Structures are given as structure tokens and as C-alpha cells.
PDB file of C-alpha atoms and ligand atoms in Angstrom:
ATOM      1  CA  MET A   1      -0.165  -0.027   0.083  1.00  0.00           C
ATOM      2  CA  ARG A   2       1.075   3.696  -0.813  1.00  0.00           C
ATOM      3  CA  LEU A   3       1.976   5.875   2.164  1.00  0.00           C
ATOM      4  CA  ARG A   4       0.504   8.682   0.796  1.00  0.00           C
ATOM      5  CA  ARG A   5      -2.675   9.084  -1.688  1.00  0.00           C
ATOM      6  CA  PRO A   6      -1.475  10.227  -5.250  1.00  0.00           C
ATOM      7  CA  VAL A   7      -2.573  13.572  -6.589  1.00  0.00           C
ATOM      8  CA  ILE A   8      -3.131  13.658 -10.279  1.00  0.00           C
ATOM      9  CA  ALA A   9      -3.292  17.488 -10.719  1.00  0.00           C
ATOM     10  CA  GLY A  10      -4.218  19.560 -14.329  1.00  0.00           C
ATOM     11  CA  ASN A  11      -3.528  23.110 -15.023  1.00  0.00           C
ATOM     12  CA  TRP A  12      -5.436  24.025 -18.100  1.00  0.00           C
ATOM     13  CA  LYS A  13      -3.384  27.830 -18.112  1.00  0.00           C
ATOM     14  CA  MET A  14      -5.887  29.632 -20.965  1.00  0.00           C
ATOM     15  CA  HIS A  15      -7.561  27.034 -22.083  1.00  0.00           C
ATOM     16  CA  HIS A  16     -11.236  25.684 -22.046  1.00  0.00           C
ATOM     17  CA  GLY A  17     -13.687  28.122 -21.664  1.00  0.00           C
ATOM     18  CA  PRO A  18     -17.322  26.773 -19.514  1.00  0.00           C
ATOM     19  CA  THR A  19     -18.445  25.082 -23.014  1.00  0.00           C
ATOM     20  CA  ALA A  20     -15.087  23.096 -23.773  1.00  0.00           C
ATOM     21  CA  THR A  21     -15.171  22.315 -19.807  1.00  0.00           C
ATOM     22  CA  ARG A  22     -18.291  20.767 -19.821  1.00  0.00           C
ATOM     23  CA  GLU A  23     -17.371  18.745 -23.085  1.00  0.00           C
ATOM     24  CA  PHE A  24     -13.940  17.790 -21.360  1.00  0.00           C
ATOM     25  CA  PHE A  25     -15.519  16.461 -18.010  1.00  0.00           C
ATOM     26  CA  GLU A  26     -17.823  14.716 -19.692  1.00  0.00           C
ATOM     27  CA  ALA A  27     -15.767  12.690 -21.738  1.00  0.00           C
ATOM     28  CA  PHE A  28     -12.955  12.218 -18.706  1.00  0.00           C
ATOM     29  CA  LEU A  29     -15.727  11.230 -15.744  1.00  0.00           C
ATOM     30  CA  ALA A  30     -16.496   8.405 -18.316  1.00  0.00           C
ATOM     31  CA  ALA A  31     -13.148   7.183 -18.855  1.00  0.00           C
ATOM     32  CA  VAL A  32     -11.798   7.523 -15.030  1.00  0.00           C
ATOM     33  CA  PRO A  33     -13.375   5.111 -12.510  1.00  0.00           C
ATOM     34  CA  GLU A  34     -14.182   7.014  -9.219  1.00  0.00           C
ATOM     35  CA  ARG A  35     -11.325   6.282  -7.202  1.00  0.00           C
ATOM     36  CA  GLU A  36     -11.043   7.120  -3.304  1.00  0.00           C
ATOM     37  CA  GLU A  37      -7.126   6.177  -3.575  1.00  0.00           C
ATOM     38  CA  ARG A  38      -6.170   8.709  -5.458  1.00  0.00           C
ATOM     39  CA  SER A  39      -7.170  12.454  -5.777  1.00  0.00           C
ATOM     40  CA  VAL A  40      -7.696  14.503  -9.319  1.00  0.00           C
ATOM     41  CA  LEU A  41      -7.518  18.420  -9.270  1.00  0.00           C
ATOM     42  CA  VAL A  42      -8.217  20.455 -12.053  1.00  0.00           C
ATOM     43  CA  PHE A  43      -7.567  23.807 -12.491  1.00  0.00           C
ATOM     44  CA  PRO A  44      -9.740  25.661 -15.048  1.00  0.00           C
ATOM     45  CA  PRO A  45      -9.684  29.336 -16.193  1.00  0.00           C
ATOM     46  CA  ALA A  46     -11.694  31.381 -13.833  1.00  0.00           C
ATOM     47  CA  PRO A  47     -14.571  31.780 -16.023  1.00  0.00           C
ATOM     48  CA  SER A  48     -14.975  27.954 -16.012  1.00  0.00           C
ATOM     49  CA  MET A  49     -14.643  27.157 -12.546  1.00  0.00           C
ATOM     50  CA  ALA A  50     -18.421  27.113 -11.549  1.00  0.00           C
ATOM     51  CA  ALA A  51     -19.345  24.972 -14.951  1.00  0.00           C
ATOM     52  CA  ALA A  52     -16.530  22.500 -13.648  1.00  0.00           C
ATOM     53  CA  ALA A  53     -17.177  21.978 -10.177  1.00  0.00           C
ATOM     54  CA  ALA A  54     -20.879  21.631 -11.375  1.00  0.00           C
ATOM     55  CA  THR A  55     -19.894  18.895 -13.809  1.00  0.00           C
ATOM     56  CA  VAL A  56     -17.911  16.861 -11.216  1.00  0.00           C
ATOM     57  CA  SER A  57     -20.123  17.599  -8.310  1.00  0.00           C
ATOM     58  CA  GLY A  58     -21.069  14.003  -8.063  1.00  0.00           C
ATOM     59  CA  ARG A  59     -17.519  12.680  -7.826  1.00  0.00           C
ATOM     60  CA  SER A  60     -15.952  12.890  -4.878  1.00  0.00           C
ATOM     61  CA  ASP A  61     -12.404  12.162  -6.173  1.00  0.00           C
ATOM     62  CA  VAL A  62     -11.926  15.248  -8.623  1.00  0.00           C
ATOM     63  CA  LEU A  63     -12.001  18.424  -7.202  1.00  0.00           C
ATOM     64  CA  ILE A  64     -11.361  21.786  -8.547  1.00  0.00           C
ATOM     65  CA  GLY A  65      -8.987  24.579  -8.182  1.00  0.00           C
ATOM     66  CA  ALA A  66      -8.244  28.454  -9.353  1.00  0.00           C
ATOM     67  CA  GLN A  67      -4.888  29.042 -11.086  1.00  0.00           C
ATOM     68  CA  HIS A  68      -4.572  32.350  -9.805  1.00  0.00           C
ATOM     69  CA  VAL A  69      -5.689  34.132  -6.923  1.00  0.00           C
ATOM     70  CA  HIS A  70      -5.305  37.480  -4.809  1.00  0.00           C
ATOM     71  CA  TRP A  71      -4.727  37.827  -0.932  1.00  0.00           C
ATOM     72  CA  GLU A  72      -7.028  40.343  -0.079  1.00  0.00           C
ATOM     73  CA  GLU A  73     -10.151  39.467   0.810  1.00  0.00           C
ATOM     74  CA  HIS A  74     -11.875  42.324  -1.331  1.00  0.00           C
ATOM     75  CA  GLY A  75     -11.513  45.695  -3.095  1.00  0.00           C
ATOM     76  CA  ALA A  76     -10.474  47.285  -5.984  1.00  0.00           C
ATOM     77  CA  PHE A  77      -8.312  45.055  -7.748  1.00  0.00           C
ATOM     78  CA  THR A  78      -9.436  45.057 -11.089  1.00  0.00           C
ATOM     79  CA  GLY A  79      -9.063  41.663 -12.600  1.00  0.00           C
ATOM     80  CA  GLU A  80      -8.293  39.922  -9.580  1.00  0.00           C
ATOM     81  CA  ILE A  81     -10.373  37.583  -7.639  1.00  0.00           C
ATOM     82  CA  SER A  82     -10.030  36.745  -3.912  1.00  0.00           C
ATOM     83  CA  THR A  83      -9.778  33.160  -2.649  1.00  0.00           C
ATOM     84  CA  SER A  84     -13.081  33.574  -0.867  1.00  0.00           C
ATOM     85  CA  ILE A  85     -14.870  34.280  -4.485  1.00  0.00           C
ATOM     86  CA  ALA A  86     -12.906  31.240  -5.639  1.00  0.00           C
ATOM     87  CA  ALA A  87     -13.812  29.029  -3.260  1.00  0.00           C
ATOM     88  CA  ASP A  88     -17.953  30.448  -3.865  1.00  0.00           C
ATOM     89  CA  SER A  89     -16.831  29.677  -7.457  1.00  0.00           C
ATOM     90  CA  GLY A  90     -16.575  25.677  -6.334  1.00  0.00           C
ATOM     91  CA  ALA A  91     -12.941  25.897  -6.014  1.00  0.00           C
ATOM     92  CA  ARG A  92     -11.237  23.966  -3.657  1.00  0.00           C
ATOM     93  CA  ALA A  93      -7.567  24.424  -3.954  1.00  0.00           C
ATOM     94  CA  ALA A  94      -5.497  27.183  -6.038  1.00  0.00           C
ATOM     95  CA  LEU A  95      -2.224  27.239  -7.412  1.00  0.00           C
ATOM     96  CA  VAL A  96       0.266  29.626  -6.020  1.00  0.00           C
ATOM     97  CA  GLY A  97       3.789  30.473  -7.383  1.00  0.00           C
ATOM     98  CA  HIS A  98       3.654  28.695 -10.739  1.00  0.00           C
ATOM     99  CA  SER A  99       6.535  29.856 -12.737  1.00  0.00           C
ATOM    100  CA  GLU A 100       4.675  32.019 -15.334  1.00  0.00           C
ATOM    101  CA  ARG A 101       3.186  33.921 -12.729  1.00  0.00           C
ATOM    102  CA  ARG A 102       6.495  34.576 -11.170  1.00  0.00           C
ATOM    103  CA  GLN A 103       8.253  35.080 -14.819  1.00  0.00           C
ATOM    104  CA  LEU A 104       5.614  36.978 -16.788  1.00  0.00           C
ATOM    105  CA  PHE A 105       3.432  38.589 -13.936  1.00  0.00           C
ATOM    106  CA  GLY A 106       5.946  39.377 -11.647  1.00  0.00           C
ATOM    107  CA  GLU A 107       4.445  37.407  -8.739  1.00  0.00           C
ATOM    108  CA  THR A 108       7.034  37.572  -5.902  1.00  0.00           C
ATOM    109  CA  ASP A 109       8.210  35.515  -3.140  1.00  0.00           C
ATOM    110  CA  ALA A 110       6.465  37.448  -0.534  1.00  0.00           C
ATOM    111  CA  GLU A 111       3.480  37.371  -2.420  1.00  0.00           C
ATOM    112  CA  THR A 112       3.464  33.851  -2.460  1.00  0.00           C
ATOM    113  CA  GLY A 113       3.385  33.893   1.068  1.00  0.00           C
ATOM    114  CA  ARG A 114       0.475  36.117   1.464  1.00  0.00           C
ATOM    115  CA  LYS A 115      -1.560  34.022  -1.014  1.00  0.00           C
ATOM    116  CA  VAL A 116      -0.554  30.860   0.805  1.00  0.00           C
ATOM    117  CA  ARG A 117      -2.286  32.257   4.086  1.00  0.00           C
ATOM    118  CA  SER A 118      -5.346  33.438   2.151  1.00  0.00           C
ATOM    119  CA  CYS A 119      -5.813  30.267   0.639  1.00  0.00           C
ATOM    120  CA  LEU A 120      -5.524  28.888   4.248  1.00  0.00           C
ATOM    121  CA  SER A 121      -8.086  31.269   5.936  1.00  0.00           C
ATOM    122  CA  ALA A 122     -10.433  30.688   2.941  1.00  0.00           C
ATOM    123  CA  GLY A 123     -10.390  26.695   3.036  1.00  0.00           C
ATOM    124  CA  LEU A 124      -8.528  26.552   0.006  1.00  0.00           C
ATOM    125  CA  VAL A 125      -5.781  24.081  -0.176  1.00  0.00           C
ATOM    126  CA  PRO A 126      -2.565  26.157  -1.736  1.00  0.00           C
ATOM    127  CA  VAL A 127      -0.887  24.308  -3.937  1.00  0.00           C
ATOM    128  CA  LEU A 128       2.903  26.028  -3.887  1.00  0.00           C
ATOM    129  CA  CYS A 129       4.722  25.662  -7.123  1.00  0.00           C
ATOM    130  CA  VAL A 130       8.691  25.949  -6.697  1.00  0.00           C
ATOM    131  CA  GLY A 131      11.574  25.078  -9.002  1.00  0.00           C
ATOM    132  CA  GLU A 132      14.777  26.718 -10.806  1.00  0.00           C
ATOM    133  CA  THR A 133      15.519  27.508 -14.113  1.00  0.00           C
ATOM    134  CA  LEU A 134      18.148  26.248 -16.483  1.00  0.00           C
ATOM    135  CA  ASP A 135      20.609  28.500 -15.616  1.00  0.00           C
ATOM    136  CA  GLU A 136      20.218  28.085 -11.885  1.00  0.00           C
ATOM    137  CA  ARG A 137      20.327  24.481 -12.244  1.00  0.00           C
ATOM    138  CA  GLU A 138      23.553  24.894 -14.341  1.00  0.00           C
ATOM    139  CA  ALA A 139      25.222  27.002 -11.806  1.00  0.00           C
ATOM    140  CA  GLY A 140      24.209  24.152  -9.352  1.00  0.00           C
ATOM    141  CA  ALA A 141      22.029  26.424  -7.367  1.00  0.00           C
ATOM    142  CA  ALA A 142      18.674  24.456  -7.830  1.00  0.00           C
ATOM    143  CA  SER A 143      18.485  22.985  -4.022  1.00  0.00           C
ATOM    144  CA  SER A 144      19.021  26.624  -2.733  1.00  0.00           C
ATOM    145  CA  ILE A 145      16.440  28.243  -4.989  1.00  0.00           C
ATOM    146  CA  VAL A 146      13.793  25.926  -4.097  1.00  0.00           C
ATOM    147  CA  ARG A 147      14.714  26.133  -0.173  1.00  0.00           C
ATOM    148  CA  ARG A 148      14.218  29.974  -0.917  1.00  0.00           C
ATOM    149  CA  GLN A 149      11.108  29.658  -2.485  1.00  0.00           C
ATOM    150  CA  LEU A 150       9.813  27.384   0.257  1.00  0.00           C
ATOM    151  CA  GLU A 151      11.157  29.313   3.421  1.00  0.00           C
ATOM    152  CA  ALA A 152       9.502  32.541   1.744  1.00  0.00           C
ATOM    153  CA  ALA A 153       6.239  30.947   1.184  1.00  0.00           C
ATOM    154  CA  LEU A 154       5.655  28.478   3.982  1.00  0.00           C
ATOM    155  CA  GLY A 155       8.314  29.272   6.774  1.00  0.00           C
ATOM    156  CA  SER A 156       6.323  31.392   8.871  1.00  0.00           C
ATOM    157  CA  LEU A 157       3.309  28.913   9.104  1.00  0.00           C
ATOM    158  CA  ARG A 158       2.339  26.991  11.860  1.00  0.00           C
ATOM    159  CA  PRO A 159       2.966  23.141  11.574  1.00  0.00           C
ATOM    160  CA  ASP A 160      -0.993  22.774  11.313  1.00  0.00           C
ATOM    161  CA  GLU A 161      -1.263  25.101   8.874  1.00  0.00           C
ATOM    162  CA  LEU A 162       1.647  23.799   6.484  1.00  0.00           C
ATOM    163  CA  ALA A 163      -0.012  19.932   7.033  1.00  0.00           C
ATOM    164  CA  ASN A 164      -2.678  21.528   4.831  1.00  0.00           C
ATOM    165  CA  VAL A 165      -0.318  22.584   1.983  1.00  0.00           C
ATOM    166  CA  LEU A 166       0.570  20.744  -1.229  1.00  0.00           C
ATOM    167  CA  ILE A 167       4.168  21.619  -3.058  1.00  0.00           C
ATOM    168  CA  ALA A 168       4.672  20.780  -6.433  1.00  0.00           C
ATOM    169  CA  TYR A 169       8.244  21.048  -7.809  1.00  0.00           C
ATOM    170  CA  GLU A 170       8.399  22.439 -11.229  1.00  0.00           C
ATOM    171  CA  PRO A 171      11.689  23.022 -12.660  1.00  0.00           C
ATOM    172  CA  VAL A 172      11.156  25.840 -15.264  1.00  0.00           C
ATOM    173  CA  TRP A 173      12.957  23.936 -17.659  1.00  0.00           C
ATOM    174  CA  ALA A 174      10.600  21.196 -18.056  1.00  0.00           C
ATOM    175  CA  ILE A 175       7.826  23.283 -18.250  1.00  0.00           C
ATOM    176  CA  GLY A 176       6.088  23.242 -21.801  1.00  0.00           C
ATOM    177  CA  THR A 177       9.265  22.004 -23.222  1.00  0.00           C
ATOM    178  CA  GLY A 178       8.837  18.653 -23.677  1.00  0.00           C
ATOM    179  CA  ARG A 179      12.060  17.854 -21.225  1.00  0.00           C
ATOM    180  CA  THR A 180      11.401  16.069 -17.902  1.00  0.00           C
ATOM    181  CA  ALA A 181      13.315  15.702 -15.168  1.00  0.00           C
ATOM    182  CA  SER A 182      14.650  12.364 -14.772  1.00  0.00           C
ATOM    183  CA  PRO A 183      13.011  10.469 -11.911  1.00  0.00           C
ATOM    184  CA  ALA A 184      16.494  10.413 -10.318  1.00  0.00           C
ATOM    185  CA  ASP A 185      16.485  13.945 -10.315  1.00  0.00           C
ATOM    186  CA  ALA A 186      13.190  14.408  -9.426  1.00  0.00           C
ATOM    187  CA  ALA A 187      13.465  12.188  -6.680  1.00  0.00           C
ATOM    188  CA  ASP A 188      16.609  14.064  -5.124  1.00  0.00           C
ATOM    189  CA  MET A 189      14.747  17.539  -5.064  1.00  0.00           C
ATOM    190  CA  HIS A 190      11.652  15.835  -3.601  1.00  0.00           C
ATOM    191  CA  GLY A 191      13.697  14.745  -0.762  1.00  0.00           C
ATOM    192  CA  ASP A 192      14.848  18.206  -0.382  1.00  0.00           C
ATOM    193  CA  ILE A 193      11.733  19.031  -0.176  1.00  0.00           C
ATOM    194  CA  ARG A 194      10.505  16.103   2.374  1.00  0.00           C
ATOM    195  CA  ALA A 195      13.346  17.159   4.745  1.00  0.00           C
ATOM    196  CA  PHE A 196      12.124  20.754   4.603  1.00  0.00           C
ATOM    197  CA  LEU A 197       8.531  19.424   5.664  1.00  0.00           C
ATOM    198  CA  VAL A 198      10.435  17.455   8.480  1.00  0.00           C
ATOM    199  CA  ASP A 199      11.845  20.405   9.780  1.00  0.00           C
ATOM    200  CA  HIS A 200       8.778  22.421   9.961  1.00  0.00           C
ATOM    201  CA  VAL A 201       6.224  19.878  10.432  1.00  0.00           C
ATOM    202  CA  GLY A 202       8.173  16.753  11.768  1.00  0.00           C
ATOM    203  CA  GLN A 203       8.506  13.272  10.293  1.00  0.00           C
ATOM    204  CA  THR A 204       4.836  11.986  11.309  1.00  0.00           C
ATOM    205  CA  ILE A 205       3.125  14.625   9.327  1.00  0.00           C
ATOM    206  CA  ALA A 206       5.817  15.220   6.661  1.00  0.00           C
ATOM    207  CA  MET A 207       5.680  11.593   5.931  1.00  0.00           C
ATOM    208  CA  GLY A 208       2.011  11.756   4.826  1.00  0.00           C
ATOM    209  CA  MET A 209       2.236  14.800   2.642  1.00  0.00           C
ATOM    210  CA  PRO A 210       2.132  14.521  -1.231  1.00  0.00           C
ATOM    211  CA  ILE A 211       4.814  16.182  -3.115  1.00  0.00           C
ATOM    212  CA  LEU A 212       3.710  16.576  -6.805  1.00  0.00           C
ATOM    213  CA  TYR A 213       6.365  16.873  -9.944  1.00  0.00           C
ATOM    214  CA  GLY A 214       5.772  18.979 -12.879  1.00  0.00           C
ATOM    215  CA  GLY A 215       7.121  19.575 -16.272  1.00  0.00           C
ATOM    216  CA  SER A 216       6.001  17.868 -19.530  1.00  0.00           C
ATOM    217  CA  VAL A 217       4.486  15.083 -18.007  1.00  0.00           C
ATOM    218  CA  LYS A 218       2.682  12.710 -20.525  1.00  0.00           C
ATOM    219  CA  PRO A 219       0.944   9.324 -20.641  1.00  0.00           C
ATOM    220  CA  GLY A 220       4.419   7.493 -21.751  1.00  0.00           C
ATOM    221  CA  ASN A 221       6.608   9.075 -18.703  1.00  0.00           C
ATOM    222  CA  ALA A 222       3.860   9.486 -15.521  1.00  0.00           C
ATOM    223  CA  ALA A 223       4.341   5.811 -14.443  1.00  0.00           C
ATOM    224  CA  ASP A 224       8.039   6.315 -14.301  1.00  0.00           C
ATOM    225  CA  LEU A 225       7.929   9.576 -12.361  1.00  0.00           C
ATOM    226  CA  LEU A 226       5.633   8.681 -10.397  1.00  0.00           C
ATOM    227  CA  ALA A 227       7.344   5.476  -9.186  1.00  0.00           C
ATOM    228  CA  ALA A 228      10.601   7.842  -7.966  1.00  0.00           C
ATOM    229  CA  SER A 229      10.906   7.848  -4.141  1.00  0.00           C
ATOM    230  CA  ASP A 230       8.950  10.879  -3.058  1.00  0.00           C
ATOM    231  CA  VAL A 231       7.095  11.722  -5.889  1.00  0.00           C
ATOM    232  CA  ASP A 232       3.628  11.441  -4.757  1.00  0.00           C
ATOM    233  CA  GLY A 233       1.629  12.927  -7.758  1.00  0.00           C
ATOM    234  CA  VAL A 234       2.086  14.925 -10.923  1.00  0.00           C
ATOM    235  CA  LEU A 235       0.898  18.233 -12.135  1.00  0.00           C
ATOM    236  CA  VAL A 236       0.063  18.191 -15.561  1.00  0.00           C
ATOM    237  CA  GLY A 237       0.092  21.110 -18.366  1.00  0.00           C
ATOM    238  CA  GLY A 238      -0.327  20.127 -21.886  1.00  0.00           C
ATOM    239  CA  ALA A 239      -1.338  16.895 -21.779  1.00  0.00           C
ATOM    240  CA  SER A 240      -4.085  17.565 -19.056  1.00  0.00           C
ATOM    241  CA  LEU A 241      -6.123  19.262 -22.207  1.00  0.00           C
ATOM    242  CA  ASP A 242      -7.376  16.464 -23.582  1.00  0.00           C
ATOM    243  CA  PRO A 243      -9.517  13.938 -21.838  1.00  0.00           C
ATOM    244  CA  ALA A 244      -7.991  10.856 -23.048  1.00  0.00           C
ATOM    245  CA  ASN A 245      -4.453  11.723 -22.097  1.00  0.00           C
ATOM    246  CA  PHE A 246      -5.448  12.951 -18.746  1.00  0.00           C
ATOM    247  CA  ALA A 247      -7.277   9.692 -18.136  1.00  0.00           C
ATOM    248  CA  ALA A 248      -4.325   7.847 -19.218  1.00  0.00           C
ATOM    249  CA  ILE A 249      -2.309   9.668 -16.291  1.00  0.00           C
ATOM    250  CA  CYS A 250      -4.692   9.149 -14.109  1.00  0.00           C
ATOM    251  CA  SER A 251      -4.666   5.370 -14.642  1.00  0.00           C
ATOM    252  CA  ALA A 252      -0.660   5.373 -14.073  1.00  0.00           C
ATOM    253  CA  ALA A 253      -1.200   6.642 -10.505  1.00  0.00           C
ATOM    254  CA  GLY A 254      -3.419   3.319  -9.874  1.00  0.00           C
TER     255      GLY A 254
HETATM  256  P1  PGA B 301       3.353  21.204 -19.159  1.00  0.00           P
HETATM  257  O1  PGA B 301       2.787  22.521 -17.775  1.00  0.00           O
HETATM  258  O2  PGA B 301       2.978  20.021 -18.141  1.00  0.00           O
HETATM  259  O3  PGA B 301       2.799  21.614 -20.439  1.00  0.00           O
HETATM  260  O4  PGA B 301       5.195  21.305 -18.752  1.00  0.00           O
HETATM  261  C1  PGA B 301       3.286  22.034 -16.591  1.00  0.00           C
HETATM  262  C2  PGA B 301       2.930  23.071 -15.650  1.00  0.00           C
HETATM  263  O5  PGA B 301       2.974  24.446 -16.016  1.00  0.00           O
HETATM  264  O6  PGA B 301       2.262  22.922 -14.335  1.00  0.00           O
END
């Protein structure tokens, strides 16, 4: 028996409006039997969240999340959505610190910390994305970069708060490039992340927390990545857009 329940997550980025979302879930739910042993999390664009949540409402193993949230509860922040608005739209989780938000939209380490706190107070599971660029990896700085991102976003949480966070390791050079970290490289970094968790929440809780890998996960490599030590789930971009591909990745989790 696996120690940690696998989490298969799909980040649709800027794809699939409400109509395409309903079509996706009709095909996906028909292809993927309900299973308590793993969780499926899908992050559609914000205007598709309510349609997604309504379509999956009969399935306890499939949850919807927000790709992006603001940390303030409400206010004059044109274009933003708060964690409570996301929750009211059917979200149960939210991505925080995705590398596209960091690189293209200037999301800072300090902001990831505020967003994580706001998610926790709204009852959303924050899915904190961390990962190094190719330059940082080649300079031998991958571990220290990831450590800095973890400390900035999570370092001040109480252990009972941190226990509700999911962490996804997504090396920036593997996202949308077709290049994946080898299972051994993923296992190394996941081991470092587990060590961070042990330091902050203690051995028993840390050993129960799933850590996800993301970056060019496909039906053909998902099983090998999921078999790597400390890799307990995957965060899938491109391959989560097609119901058959995403269903195949879910079956790789057992
Ligand atoms: P990809 O994206 O699977 O298309 O590489 C992963 C992600 O950005 O979460």
C-alpha cells in the first residue's frame, strides 16, 4: 500500500472556456472510474470554474482549483479574484507561485506567502509551485533556489497550517518544453522538499504529505515519475487538456 494518496493535477492555463470544460468532463469522467485511493485536481480558467465544479459535483475524487488568486479579501483590484470568491465559485484549491506567474507577471516570493495564508483562511488547499530555471540548475543552485522559495512562502506557517499545503516541484526548464526531469533528479529534489517538511512539521506529518512533480508530464512518462521516491503526484499542463491523455495519466497513478 502507498503511504501517501497520489494527487493527479491538471493546469489548463488559458485554455477551455465553460463549454469546452463541460465537454472535457463528460469524456473524462466516463473514462476514469471513481477511486478513493487517489485525488484528481483540475485548475480551469476562472470563468470555467463554476461549470467545472457543477459537472464534477457527483465525484468525490475530482476537485476544482483556481489558477490564480489575490491575497486581499475584497477591494479595488481590477481583474483579480480573492480566495473567498474562488471558493464560492467551486474551487477547493489554488495554484500559488506557478513559474509563469513568477516570470511573466512578476509574482514575488513575498506575494506567494500572502496568497498561501489567504488560501488557508478561505479553506482552499494552496498548491505551492517551486522550481529552478536552467541557468540556476547549471550553476548548481537548484536546491538553494527551491529552499528559498519554500522558506518565503511557508516558513512562517504553524505546523498545523503547513500540513494543509501541497507542494509541486516544477523545474522551469521542463515546463512546456518536452524535457522532463529524470525520475532520479525529481527524487533528489523531492527528498530535499521532504526534509524541509520534516524540519517544519515533524516526521510523522511530513511523511503523509504528497509532493507533486510537474514539467512535461505525459501518458508515456507518468508511471516512471510516479514510481520515483517521494514523488506522490503530478501537475500536468499540456497533457491535461485532452480527456484521453489526462485519463491515461490518472490510470498511471493506479
Ligand atoms: P506542462 O506544464 O505539463 O505543459 O509542461 C506544467 C505546468 O506548467 O504546470
